[in-house]
CSV table of C-alpha atoms and ligand atoms in Angstrom, one decimal:
chain,number,residue,atom,x,y,z
A,277,UNK,CA,10.4,21.5,-3.2
A,278,UNK,CA,8.1,22.9,-0.5
A,279,UNK,CA,4.6,21.9,-1.8
A,280,UNK,CA,3.3,19.0,-3.7
A,281,UNK,CA,-0.2,17.7,-4.5
A,282,UNK,CA,-0.8,14.0,-4.8
A,283,UNK,CA,-4.2,13.0,-6.3
A,284,UNK,CA,-6.1,10.3,-8.0
A,285,UNK,CA,-6.0,10.4,-11.8
A,286,UNK,CA,-8.9,8.0,-12.4
A,287,UNK,CA,-12.0,7.1,-10.4
A,288,UNK,CA,-10.3,6.7,-7.0
A,289,UNK,CA,-8.5,3.7,-5.4
A,290,UNK,CA,-5.4,4.2,-7.5
A,291,UNK,CA,-3.1,3.6,-4.6
A,292,UNK,CA,-2.9,7.2,-3.2
A,293,UNK,CA,-2.5,5.9,0.4
A,294,UNK,CA,0.6,3.9,-0.5
A,295,UNK,CA,2.1,6.7,-2.5
A,296,UNK,CA,1.6,9.2,0.3
A,297,UNK,CA,2.9,6.9,2.9
A,298,UNK,CA,6.0,6.3,0.8
A,299,UNK,CA,6.8,10.0,0.8
A,300,UNK,CA,5.6,10.5,4.4
A,301,UNK,CA,9.0,9.9,5.9
A,302,UNK,CA,10.5,12.7,3.8
A,303,UNK,CA,7.8,15.4,4.2
A,304,UNK,CA,7.0,17.7,7.1
A,305,UNK,CA,3.2,17.9,6.7
A,306,UNK,CA,0.6,15.6,4.9
A,307,UNK,CA,-2.7,17.4,4.4
A,308,UNK,CA,-6.1,16.0,3.4
A,309,UNK,CA,-7.9,18.8,1.5
A,310,UNK,CA,-11.3,17.4,0.6
A,311,UNK,CA,-13.7,14.5,1.0
A,312,UNK,CA,-14.2,12.7,4.2
A,313,UNK,CA,-14.5,9.1,5.4
A,314,UNK,CA,-15.8,8.1,2.0
A,315,UNK,CA,-12.1,7.5,1.2
A,316,UNK,CA,-10.5,4.2,1.9
A,317,UNK,CA,-6.7,4.2,1.7
A,318,UNK,CA,-4.8,1.0,2.4
A,319,UNK,CA,-1.2,1.3,3.5
A,320,UNK,CA,1.1,-1.7,4.0
A,321,UNK,CA,4.1,-1.2,6.3
A,322,UNK,CA,6.1,-4.3,6.7
A,323,UNK,CA,3.6,-7.0,7.8
A,324,UNK,CA,1.2,-4.4,9.1
A,325,UNK,CA,-1.8,-3.3,7.0
A,326,UNK,CA,-3.7,-0.1,7.8
A,327,UNK,CA,-7.0,1.1,6.4
A,328,UNK,CA,-7.4,4.8,6.7
A,329,UNK,CA,-10.6,6.7,5.9
A,330,UNK,CA,-10.5,10.2,7.2
A,331,UNK,CA,-6.9,10.6,8.5
A,332,UNK,CA,-4.1,11.6,6.2
A,333,UNK,CA,-1.9,8.7,5.2
A,334,UNK,CA,1.1,10.6,6.7
A,335,UNK,CA,-0.2,9.8,10.1
A,336,UNK,CA,1.9,6.6,9.9
A,337,UNK,CA,5.2,8.5,9.6
A,338,UNK,CA,6.3,9.7,13.0
A,339,UNK,CA,8.3,12.6,11.5
A,340,UNK,CA,5.3,14.0,9.7
A,341,UNK,CA,2.5,16.3,11.0
A,342,UNK,CA,-0.9,15.1,9.6
A,343,UNK,CA,-3.4,17.9,8.9
A,344,UNK,CA,-7.2,17.8,8.1
A,345,UNK,CA,-7.8,20.9,6.1
A,346,UNK,CA,-10.9,23.2,5.9
A,347,UNK,CA,-12.1,21.5,2.8
A,348,UNK,CA,-12.6,18.1,4.5
A,349,UNK,CA,-16.0,17.0,6.0
A,350,UNK,CA,-15.4,15.4,9.3
A,351,UNK,CA,-17.5,12.8,11.1
A,352,UNK,CA,-16.4,13.3,14.7
A,353,UNK,CA,-17.3,9.7,15.7
A,354,UNK,CA,-15.2,8.3,12.9
A,355,UNK,CA,-12.3,10.7,13.7
A,356,UNK,CA,-12.2,9.5,17.3
A,357,UNK,CA,-12.6,5.8,16.5
A,358,UNK,CA,-9.9,6.0,13.8
A,359,UNK,CA,-7.5,7.7,16.2
A,360,UNK,CA,-8.1,5.2,19.0
A,361,UNK,CA,-7.7,2.3,16.6
A,362,UNK,CA,-4.3,3.6,15.6
A,363,UNK,CA,-3.3,4.4,19.2
A,364,UNK,CA,-4.2,0.8,20.1
A,365,UNK,CA,-1.7,-0.4,17.5
A,366,UNK,CA,1.0,1.9,18.9
A,367,UNK,CA,0.8,4.8,16.3
A,368,UNK,CA,1.3,8.2,17.9
A,369,UNK,CA,-1.5,10.5,16.6
A,370,UNK,CA,-0.9,13.4,18.9
A,371,UNK,CA,0.5,15.7,16.2
A,372,UNK,CA,-2.7,15.7,14.2
A,373,UNK,CA,-4.0,19.2,13.3
A,374,UNK,CA,-7.7,19.8,12.4
A,375,UNK,CA,-9.0,23.0,10.8
A,376,UNK,CA,-11.6,24.8,12.9
A,377,UNK,CA,-13.3,25.7,9.5
A,378,UNK,CA,-13.8,22.0,8.4
A,379,UNK,CA,-17.5,21.0,8.3
A,380,UNK,CA,-18.9,18.3,10.5
A,381,UNK,CA,-20.9,15.3,9.2
A,382,UNK,CA,-23.9,15.2,11.4
A,383,UNK,CA,-26.0,12.1,12.0
A,384,UNK,CA,-28.9,13.6,10.1
A,385,UNK,CA,-26.7,14.0,7.0
A,386,UNK,CA,-25.7,10.3,7.2
A,387,UNK,CA,-29.4,9.5,7.3
A,388,UNK,CA,-30.3,11.8,4.5
A,389,UNK,CA,-27.5,10.3,2.3
A,390,UNK,CA,-29.0,6.8,2.8
A,391,UNK,CA,-32.6,7.7,2.4
A,392,UNK,CA,-31.8,10.0,-0.6
A,393,UNK,CA,-30.2,7.1,-2.4
A,394,UNK,CA,-33.1,4.8,-1.7
A,395,UNK,CA,-35.4,7.5,-3.0
A,396,UNK,CA,-33.5,7.8,-6.3
A,397,UNK,CA,-34.0,4.0,-6.9
A,398,UNK,CA,-32.5,3.0,-10.2
A,399,UNK,CA,-31.0,6.4,-10.7
A,400,UNK,CA,-28.9,6.2,-7.5
A,401,UNK,CA,-25.2,7.3,-7.5
A,402,UNK,CA,-24.1,4.4,-5.3
A,403,UNK,CA,-22.6,6.7,-2.6
A,404,UNK,CA,-20.7,5.4,0.3
A,405,UNK,CA,-23.6,6.3,2.6
A,406,UNK,CA,-21.3,8.3,4.8
A,407,UNK,CA,-23.2,11.7,4.6
A,408,UNK,CA,-20.7,13.3,2.3
A,409,UNK,CA,-23.1,14.8,-0.3
A,410,UNK,CA,-25.6,16.3,2.2
A,411,UNK,CA,-22.8,17.7,4.3
A,412,UNK,CA,-21.3,19.6,1.3
A,413,UNK,CA,-24.8,20.6,0.3
A,414,UNK,CA,-25.2,22.2,3.7
A,415,UNK,CA,-21.9,23.9,3.4
A,416,UNK,CA,-22.9,25.5,0.1
A,417,UNK,CA,-26.4,26.3,1.4
A,418,UNK,CA,-24.8,28.0,4.4
A,419,UNK,CA,-26.5,25.8,7.0
A,420,UNK,CA,-23.5,23.6,7.8
A,421,UNK,CA,-22.0,23.0,11.2
A,422,UNK,CA,-18.2,23.6,11.5
A,423,UNK,CA,-15.7,22.2,14.0
A,424,UNK,CA,-15.4,25.6,15.7
A,425,UNK,CA,-19.1,25.6,16.4
A,426,UNK,CA,-18.5,22.8,19.0
A,427,UNK,CA,-17.0,25.4,21.2
A,428,UNK,CA,-19.9,27.8,21.3
A,429,UNK,CA,-23.0,26.0,22.5
A,430,UNK,CA,-25.4,28.8,21.8
A,431,UNK,CA,-24.3,29.1,18.2
A,432,UNK,CA,-24.2,25.4,17.7
A,433,UNK,CA,-27.8,25.1,19.0
A,434,UNK,CA,-29.0,27.9,16.6
A,435,UNK,CA,-27.3,26.3,13.7
A,436,UNK,CA,-28.5,22.8,14.3
A,437,UNK,CA,-32.1,24.1,14.8
A,438,UNK,CA,-31.8,26.1,11.5
A,439,UNK,CA,-30.5,23.1,9.6
A,440,UNK,CA,-33.2,20.7,10.9
A,441,UNK,CA,-36.1,23.1,10.3
A,442,UNK,CA,-36.2,22.1,6.6
A,443,UNK,CA,-34.7,18.7,6.9
A,444,UNK,CA,-37.3,17.5,9.4
A,445,UNK,CA,-40.0,18.5,6.9
A,446,UNK,CA,-38.2,16.4,4.3
A,447,UNK,CA,-37.7,13.5,6.6
A,448,UNK,CA,-41.3,13.4,7.9
A,449,UNK,CA,-43.3,14.4,4.8
A,450,UNK,CA,-41.2,13.0,1.9
A,451,UNK,CA,-39.2,10.2,3.3
A,452,UNK,CA,-41.6,8.9,5.9
A,453,UNK,CA,-39.1,9.1,8.7
A,454,UNK,CA,-39.3,10.4,12.3
A,455,UNK,CA,-38.3,14.0,12.7
A,456,UNK,CA,-35.0,14.5,14.6
A,457,UNK,CA,-34.8,16.4,17.9
A,458,UNK,CA,-32.2,19.2,17.5
A,459,UNK,CA,-31.4,19.1,21.3
A,460,UNK,CA,-30.3,15.4,20.9
A,461,UNK,CA,-28.0,16.3,18.0
A,462,UNK,CA,-26.5,19.2,20.0
A,463,UNK,CA,-25.8,16.9,23.0
A,464,UNK,CA,-24.2,14.3,20.8
A,465,UNK,CA,-21.9,16.8,19.1
A,466,UNK,CA,-21.0,18.4,22.4
A,467,UNK,CA,-19.9,15.1,23.7
A,468,UNK,CA,-17.1,15.0,21.1
A,469,UNK,CA,-16.0,18.6,21.7
A,470,UNK,CA,-13.4,18.1,24.5
A,471,UNK,CA,-11.7,15.1,22.9
A,472,UNK,CA,-11.3,16.9,19.6
A,473,UNK,CA,-10.2,20.2,21.0
A,474,UNK,CA,-6.4,19.5,21.3
A,475,UNK,CA,-6.2,19.0,17.5
A,476,UNK,CA,-8.1,22.1,16.5
A,477,UNK,CA,-5.9,24.8,14.9
A,478,UNK,CA,-5.6,27.5,12.4
A,479,UNK,CA,-4.2,25.1,9.8
A,480,UNK,CA,-4.1,27.7,6.9
A,481,UNK,CA,-1.7,29.9,8.9
A,482,UNK,CA,0.4,26.9,10.0
A,483,UNK,CA,0.7,25.5,6.5
A,484,UNK,CA,1.5,28.9,4.8
A,485,UNK,CA,4.2,29.6,7.4
A,486,UNK,CA,5.6,26.1,6.9
A,487,UNK,CA,5.9,26.6,3.2
A,488,UNK,CA,7.5,30.0,3.6
A,489,UNK,CA,10.1,28.4,5.9
A,490,UNK,CA,10.9,25.8,3.2
A,491,UNK,CA,9.2,22.9,5.0
A,492,UNK,CA,7.9,20.2,2.7
A,493,UNK,CA,4.1,20.0,2.5
A,494,UNK,CA,2.2,17.2,0.7
A,495,UNK,CA,-1.5,17.7,-0.1
A,496,UNK,CA,-3.2,14.3,-0.3
A,497,UNK,CA,-6.4,14.0,-2.4
A,498,UNK,CA,-9.2,11.6,-1.7
A,499,UNK,CA,-11.2,10.0,-4.5
A,500,UNK,CA,-10.0,10.9,-8.0
A,501,UNK,CA,-10.2,13.3,-11.0
A,502,UNK,CA,-13.2,11.6,-12.6
A,503,UNK,CA,-15.1,11.8,-9.3
A,504,UNK,CA,-14.6,15.6,-9.1
A,505,UNK,CA,-17.9,17.5,-8.8
A,506,UNK,CA,-16.8,19.9,-11.5
A,507,UNK,CA,-14.5,17.8,-13.7
A,508,UNK,CA,-15.8,14.3,-13.2
A,509,UNK,CA,-18.6,12.2,-14.7
A,510,UNK,CA,-21.3,14.3,-13.1
A,511,UNK,CA,-23.7,13.4,-11.6
A,512,UNK,CA,-21.9,10.2,-10.8
A,513,UNK,CA,-19.3,11.9,-8.7
A,514,UNK,CA,-18.5,12.8,-5.2
A,515,UNK,CA,-19.4,16.2,-3.8
A,516,UNK,CA,-16.0,17.9,-3.6
A,517,UNK,CA,-13.0,18.8,-5.7
A,518,UNK,CA,-10.3,16.1,-5.6
A,519,UNK,CA,-8.5,17.9,-8.6
A,520,UNK,CA,-5.5,20.0,-7.9
A,521,UNK,CA,-7.4,23.3,-7.5
A,522,UNK,CA,-9.2,21.7,-4.5
A,523,UNK,CA,-5.9,21.6,-2.7
A,524,UNK,CA,-5.8,25.4,-2.7
A,525,UNK,CA,-9.3,26.0,-1.5
A,526,UNK,CA,-9.4,23.0,0.7
A,527,UNK,CA,-6.2,24.0,2.6
A,528,UNK,CA,-6.1,27.7,2.1
A,529,UNK,CA,-2.8,27.8,0.2
A,530,UNK,CA,-2.4,29.8,-3.0
A,531,UNK,CA,-1.6,28.1,-6.4
A,532,UNK,CA,1.7,30.0,-6.6
A,533,UNK,CA,2.9,28.0,-3.6
A,534,UNK,CA,2.5,24.6,-5.3
A,535,UNK,CA,5.4,23.2,-7.2
A,536,UNK,CA,4.5,19.7,-8.2
A,537,UNK,CA,1.3,17.8,-8.9
A,538,UNK,CA,1.5,14.1,-9.0
A,539,UNK,CA,-1.3,11.9,-10.5
A,540,UNK,CA,-1.6,8.4,-9.1
A,541,UNK,CA,-2.5,6.2,-12.0
A,542,UNK,CA,-3.4,2.5,-11.9
A,543,UNK,CA,-2.0,0.4,-14.7
A,544,UNK,CA,-5.6,-0.6,-15.5
A,545,UNK,CA,-8.9,1.1,-14.4
A,546,UNK,CA,-11.4,0.6,-11.6
A,547,UNK,CA,-14.5,2.3,-10.4
A,548,UNK,CA,-16.9,1.9,-7.5
A,549,UNK,CA,-20.5,2.9,-7.6
A,550,UNK,CA,-22.6,3.9,-10.6
A,551,UNK,CA,-21.7,5.9,-13.8
A,552,UNK,CA,-20.1,5.5,-17.2
A,553,UNK,CA,-16.9,3.6,-17.6
A,554,UNK,CA,-15.9,3.0,-21.2
A,555,UNK,CA,-13.2,0.3,-20.7
A,556,UNK,CA,-15.2,-1.7,-18.1
A,557,UNK,CA,-14.9,-5.5,-18.6
A,558,UNK,CA,-17.7,-8.0,-18.0
A,559,UNK,CA,-15.8,-11.0,-18.9
A,560,UNK,CA,-13.1,-13.2,-17.3
A,561,UNK,CA,-10.4,-10.6,-17.8
A,562,UNK,CA,-12.4,-8.3,-15.6
A,563,UNK,CA,-12.8,-11.0,-13.0
A,564,UNK,CA,-9.1,-11.8,-13.2
A,565,UNK,CA,-8.1,-8.1,-12.7
A,566,UNK,CA,-10.5,-8.0,-9.7
A,567,UNK,CA,-9.1,-11.2,-8.1
A,568,UNK,CA,-5.4,-10.5,-8.7
A,569,UNK,CA,-5.7,-6.8,-7.9
A,570,UNK,CA,-7.8,-7.5,-4.8
A,571,UNK,CA,-10.3,-4.9,-6.1
A,572,UNK,CA,-12.7,-4.7,-3.3
A,573,UNK,CA,-13.6,-1.4,-1.6
A,574,UNK,CA,-11.8,-0.5,1.6
A,575,UNK,CA,-14.8,1.6,2.8
A,576,UNK,CA,-17.9,-0.3,1.7
A,577,UNK,CA,-16.5,-3.7,0.8
A,578,UNK,CA,-18.2,-3.5,-2.6
A,579,UNK,CA,-16.5,-5.2,-5.6
A,580,UNK,CA,-14.8,-2.6,-7.8
A,581,UNK,CA,-15.7,-2.6,-11.4
A,582,UNK,CA,-12.6,-3.3,-13.5
A,583,UNK,CA,-11.4,-2.5,-17.0
A,584,UNK,CA,-8.3,-1.9,-19.1
A,585,UNK,CA,-6.2,1.2,-19.0
A,586,UNK,CA,-7.8,4.3,-20.5
A,587,UNK,CA,-5.3,6.8,-22.0
A,588,UNK,CA,-8.1,9.3,-22.8
A,589,UNK,CA,-8.8,9.6,-19.0
A,590,UNK,CA,-5.1,9.9,-18.2
A,591,UNK,CA,-4.6,12.7,-20.7
A,592,UNK,CA,-7.7,14.5,-19.3
A,593,UNK,CA,-6.2,14.1,-15.7
A,594,UNK,CA,-3.0,15.7,-17.0
A,595,UNK,CA,-4.9,18.6,-18.4
A,596,UNK,CA,-7.3,19.5,-15.6
A,597,UNK,CA,-4.8,19.0,-12.8
A,598,UNK,CA,-1.7,20.4,-14.6
A,599,UNK,CA,0.1,17.2,-13.7
A,600,UNK,CA,3.9,17.3,-13.6
A,601,UNK,CA,4.3,13.5,-12.9
A,602,UNK,CA,2.5,10.2,-12.7
A,603,UNK,CA,3.0,7.5,-10.2
A,604,UNK,CA,1.9,4.3,-12.0
A,605,UNK,CA,0.6,1.7,-9.5
A,606,UNK,CA,-0.2,-2.0,-9.7
A,607,UNK,CA,1.9,-2.9,-12.8
A,608,UNK,CA,2.5,-6.3,-11.1
A,609,UNK,CA,-1.2,-7.1,-11.4
A,610,UNK,CA,-0.9,-7.2,-15.2
A,611,UNK,CA,1.8,-9.9,-15.2
A,612,UNK,CA,0.6,-13.0,-17.1
A,613,UNK,CA,-1.4,-11.6,-19.9
A,614,UNK,CA,-0.2,-12.4,-23.4
A,615,UNK,CA,-1.4,-9.1,-24.8
A,616,UNK,CA,-2.7,-6.1,-22.9
A,617,UNK,CA,-5.4,-3.9,-24.5
A,618,UNK,CA,-5.0,-0.1,-23.9
A,619,UNK,CA,-7.7,2.3,-24.8
A,620,UNK,CA,-6.1,5.1,-26.9
A,621,UNK,CA,-9.3,6.9,-28.1
A,622,UNK,CA,-13.1,6.5,-28.2
A,623,UNK,CA,-15.5,5.9,-30.9
A,624,UNK,CA,-18.6,8.1,-30.4
A,625,UNK,CA,-21.4,7.9,-32.9
A,626,UNK,CA,-19.0,6.5,-35.6
A,627,UNK,CA,-16.3,9.2,-35.0
A,628,UNK,CA,-12.9,8.8,-33.5
A,629,UNK,CA,-12.5,11.1,-30.5
A,630,UNK,CA,-9.1,11.6,-28.8
A,631,UNK,CA,-10.1,13.8,-25.9
A,632,UNK,CA,-12.7,13.2,-23.1
A,633,UNK,CA,-16.0,14.6,-24.4
A,634,UNK,CA,-17.5,17.4,-22.2
A,635,UNK,CA,-21.0,16.1,-23.1
A,636,UNK,CA,-22.4,13.5,-20.7
A,637,UNK,CA,-24.5,11.9,-23.4
A,638,UNK,CA,-21.4,11.5,-25.7
A,639,UNK,CA,-19.4,10.0,-22.8
A,640,UNK,CA,-22.2,7.5,-22.1
A,641,UNK,CA,-21.9,6.4,-25.8
A,642,UNK,CA,-18.1,6.3,-25.9
A,643,UNK,CA,-16.7,2.9,-27.1
A,644,UNK,CA,-13.0,2.3,-26.4
A,645,UNK,CA,-10.6,1.9,-29.4
A,646,UNK,CA,-7.9,-0.5,-28.2
A,647,UNK,CA,-4.3,-0.9,-29.2
A,648,UNK,CA,-2.8,-4.2,-28.2
A,649,UNK,CA,0.5,-4.2,-26.3
A,650,UNK,CA,2.6,-7.3,-25.7
A,651,UNK,CA,2.5,-8.7,-22.2
A,652,UNK,CA,5.1,-10.4,-19.9
A,653,UNK,CA,5.1,-13.4,-17.6
A,654,UNK,CA,8.1,-12.8,-15.4
A,655,UNK,CA,7.5,-11.9,-11.7
A,656,UNK,CA,8.2,-8.1,-11.4
A,657,UNK,CA,7.5,-7.7,-7.7
A,658,UNK,CA,11.2,-7.7,-6.8
A,659,UNK,CA,12.2,-5.1,-9.4
A,660,UNK,CA,14.0,-2.1,-7.9
A,661,UNK,CA,15.0,-0.2,-11.1
A,662,UNK,CA,13.3,0.4,-14.4
A,663,UNK,CA,15.9,-1.8,-16.1
A,664,UNK,CA,15.0,-4.7,-13.8
A,665,UNK,CA,11.6,-4.9,-15.6
A,666,UNK,CA,11.1,-7.3,-18.5
A,667,UNK,CA,11.4,-5.5,-21.9
A,668,UNK,CA,7.6,-5.7,-22.6
A,669,UNK,CA,6.8,-4.2,-19.2
A,670,UNK,CA,9.2,-1.4,-19.9
A,671,UNK,CA,7.5,-0.9,-23.3
A,672,UNK,CA,4.1,-0.9,-21.6
A,673,UNK,CA,5.1,1.9,-19.2
A,674,UNK,CA,6.7,3.9,-21.9
A,675,UNK,CA,3.6,3.6,-24.1
A,676,UNK,CA,1.4,4.7,-21.3
A,677,UNK,CA,3.7,7.7,-20.6
A,678,UNK,CA,3.6,8.8,-24.2
A,679,UNK,CA,-0.2,8.6,-24.3
A,680,UNK,CA,-0.8,10.2,-21.0
A,681,UNK,CA,1.1,13.5,-21.3
A,682,UNK,CA,3.3,13.5,-18.2
A,683,UNK,CA,6.4,11.5,-17.1
A,684,UNK,CA,5.9,8.4,-15.1
A,685,UNK,CA,8.3,9.1,-12.2
A,686,UNK,CA,7.5,6.0,-10.0
A,687,UNK,CA,6.1,2.5,-10.6
A,688,UNK,CA,4.3,0.3,-8.0
A,689,UNK,CA,5.1,-3.4,-8.3
A,690,UNK,CA,3.4,-4.5,-5.0
A,691,UNK,CA,1.4,-3.1,-2.1
A,692,UNK,CA,4.3,-2.7,0.3
A,693,UNK,CA,6.2,0.6,0.9
A,694,UNK,CA,9.4,-0.8,-0.6
A,695,UNK,CA,7.7,-2.4,-3.7
A,696,UNK,CA,8.3,0.7,-5.7
A,697,UNK,CA,10.6,1.6,-8.6
A,698,UNK,CA,11.6,5.3,-8.2
A,699,UNK,CA,12.6,6.9,-11.5
A,700,UNK,CA,12.6,10.6,-10.7
A,701,UNK,CA,12.6,11.8,-7.2
A,702,UNK,CA,9.4,13.7,-6.3
A,703,UNK,CA,11.3,15.8,-3.7
A,704,UNK,CA,14.2,17.1,-5.8
B,133,LIG,P1,-6.4,4.7,-2.5
B,133,LIG,O1,-7.8,4.9,-2.2
B,133,LIG,O2,-6.0,5.5,-3.8
B,133,LIG,O3,-5.5,5.0,-1.4
B,133,LIG,O4,-6.3,3.2,-2.9
B,133,LIG,P2,-6.8,1.9,-2.1
B,133,LIG,O5,-6.0,1.7,-0.9
B,133,LIG,O6,-8.3,2.0,-2.0
B,133,LIG,O7,-6.6,0.8,-3.2
B,133,LIG,C1,-5.4,0.5,-3.7
B,133,LIG,C2,-5.0,-1.0,-3.3
B,133,LIG,O8,-3.9,-1.4,-4.1
B,133,LIG,C3,-4.6,-1.1,-1.9
B,133,LIG,O9,-5.0,-2.4,-1.4
B,133,LIG,C4,-3.1,-1.1,-1.9
B,133,LIG,O10,-2.4,-1.8,-0.9
B,133,LIG,C5,-2.8,-1.7,-3.2
B,133,LIG,N1,-1.6,-1.3,-4.0
B,133,LIG,C6,-1.1,0.0,-4.1
B,133,LIG,N2,-0.1,0.0,-4.9
B,133,LIG,C7,0.1,-1.3,-5.4
B,133,LIG,C8,1.0,-1.9,-6.3
B,133,LIG,O11,1.8,-1.2,-6.9
B,133,LIG,N3,0.8,-3.2,-6.5
B,133,LIG,C9,-0.2,-4.0,-5.9
B,133,LIG,N4,-0.3,-5.3,-6.2
B,133,LIG,N5,-1.0,-3.4,-5.0
B,133,LIG,C10,-0.9,-2.1,-4.7
B,134,LIG,P1,-10.6,6.8,-2.3
B,134,LIG,O1,-10.1,8.0,-1.6
B,134,LIG,C1,-13.6,5.1,-5.0
B,134,LIG,C2,-17.5,7.1,-5.1
B,134,LIG,C3,-18.7,6.3,-4.5
B,134,LIG,C4,-19.8,6.8,-5.4
B,134,LIG,C5,-19.4,8.3,-5.5
B,134,LIG,C6,-20.1,9.2,-4.6
B,134,LIG,O2,-10.5,5.5,-1.6
B,134,LIG,O3,-10.1,6.7,-3.7
B,134,LIG,P2,-19.9,9.7,-2.0
B,134,LIG,O4,-20.1,8.8,-0.8
B,134,LIG,O5,-18.5,10.3,-2.1
B,134,LIG,O6,-21.0,10.7,-2.1
B,134,LIG,O7,-20.1,8.7,-3.2
B,134,LIG,O8,-18.0,8.4,-5.3
B,134,LIG,N1,-16.4,7.2,-4.1
B,134,LIG,C7,-15.2,6.5,-4.3
B,134,LIG,N2,-14.8,5.6,-5.2
B,134,LIG,N3,-12.7,5.6,-4.1
B,134,LIG,C8,-13.1,6.5,-3.2
B,134,LIG,O9,-12.2,7.1,-2.4
B,134,LIG,C9,-14.4,7.0,-3.2
B,134,LIG,N4,-15.1,7.9,-2.5
B,134,LIG,C10,-16.3,8.0,-3.1
B,134,LIG,O10,-18.5,4.9,-4.7
B,134,LIG,O11,-19.8,6.3,-6.7
B,135,LIG,MG1,-9.5,3.8,-1.8
């Protein structure tokens, strides 16, 4: 089983960090392939809690080599501070590999993300304000700065000057901000160069060789399927491709090399930021899910919007990612409800719709059609096997599996590494 993709099947925060960490001890490489420090992955190991933003969750497993692929956008200050934070806690980060082709998040793109959102006013996306969108825009516009540019001062200077030519007009004339001096940006970036240098590598070559040698490589997505710039709820999305295809472009590995695609799926639904969310709850059930599930953003500290499980979304994730398995997380959070509503289809303009509509306007009008499933009250956090679960919890999982279109191969019953029921091994 040399190559697996592990990705979010909903709007992010499904528990990808925990799932990756769980497999980290058995895989040789864990690779981030898109996104940047907009991600917030919480990993709980014993009594230690780690919040990772940019680094792959595999960094906590000493056997595993963590890799930041070409598709990731890297804020060098965040990279170094996250590394030193882990070093201070005794985590060895020396094996990290960073693609020389990854793009850098520059300070002006962080500024543009923030002022751009302010400018949008009520129409804002609710970004994390980390410079993600403007950095990917520069990449596509061919005015981006890459990690490798840090090692050629003349090229770096030319590129920063080219990028700022237009941006300074925007900042000064549209956003009423002071223009940015390119020389200051170049100096700031160069100051990171030597510290980052030991990690820089031809990651595509290394990963392809590793797969050919039968090593196990895990591609770890940030965000989630519905936040994908192509397949998500555009424009309320992030600016990269968290879906399975993104692993190929974002790491330089062909689709024929990937054997398994695992969708991380929360037993209910959450979303951060603006955009449509058919099963969103505004009542005490929503508040209860938020409180019991600790649904507060790891990156921005914002409360997550909460709602019931949406099988239409799960089926869509199976389709656009070619999912082979689901990892169902946070089942324990649903303990205590007498009945649990599950959205099985939408009503759109009086019609029942089984699949996610491609039209944005239709999706904005989608009303959930619920089926009620019986709940359970027993504590499930100590369950080790599927049969340890109460009958109604088993039936809930089976119903979700049937509606979602791929087998549920693992179930999370708590935040810790060991609080997991493994049904089918991901690595066999
Ligand atoms: P990610 O962005 O997909 O990695 O997810 P986050 O880390 O942002 O959010 C998931 C949260 O749920 C974290 O606080 C995890 O520690 C926690 N978590 C993950 N799996 C489970 C689970 O099965 N049960 C419970 N109660 N918490 C979980
Ligand atoms: P993880 O990896 C949840 C959301 C933001 C905003 C939109 C665009 O922890 O699952 P951006 O800063 O990316 O341009 O913001 O995407 N968003 C996330 N929501 N989890 C994440 O990451 C997210 N990363 C971005 O809230 O709505
Ligand atoms: Mg998160």
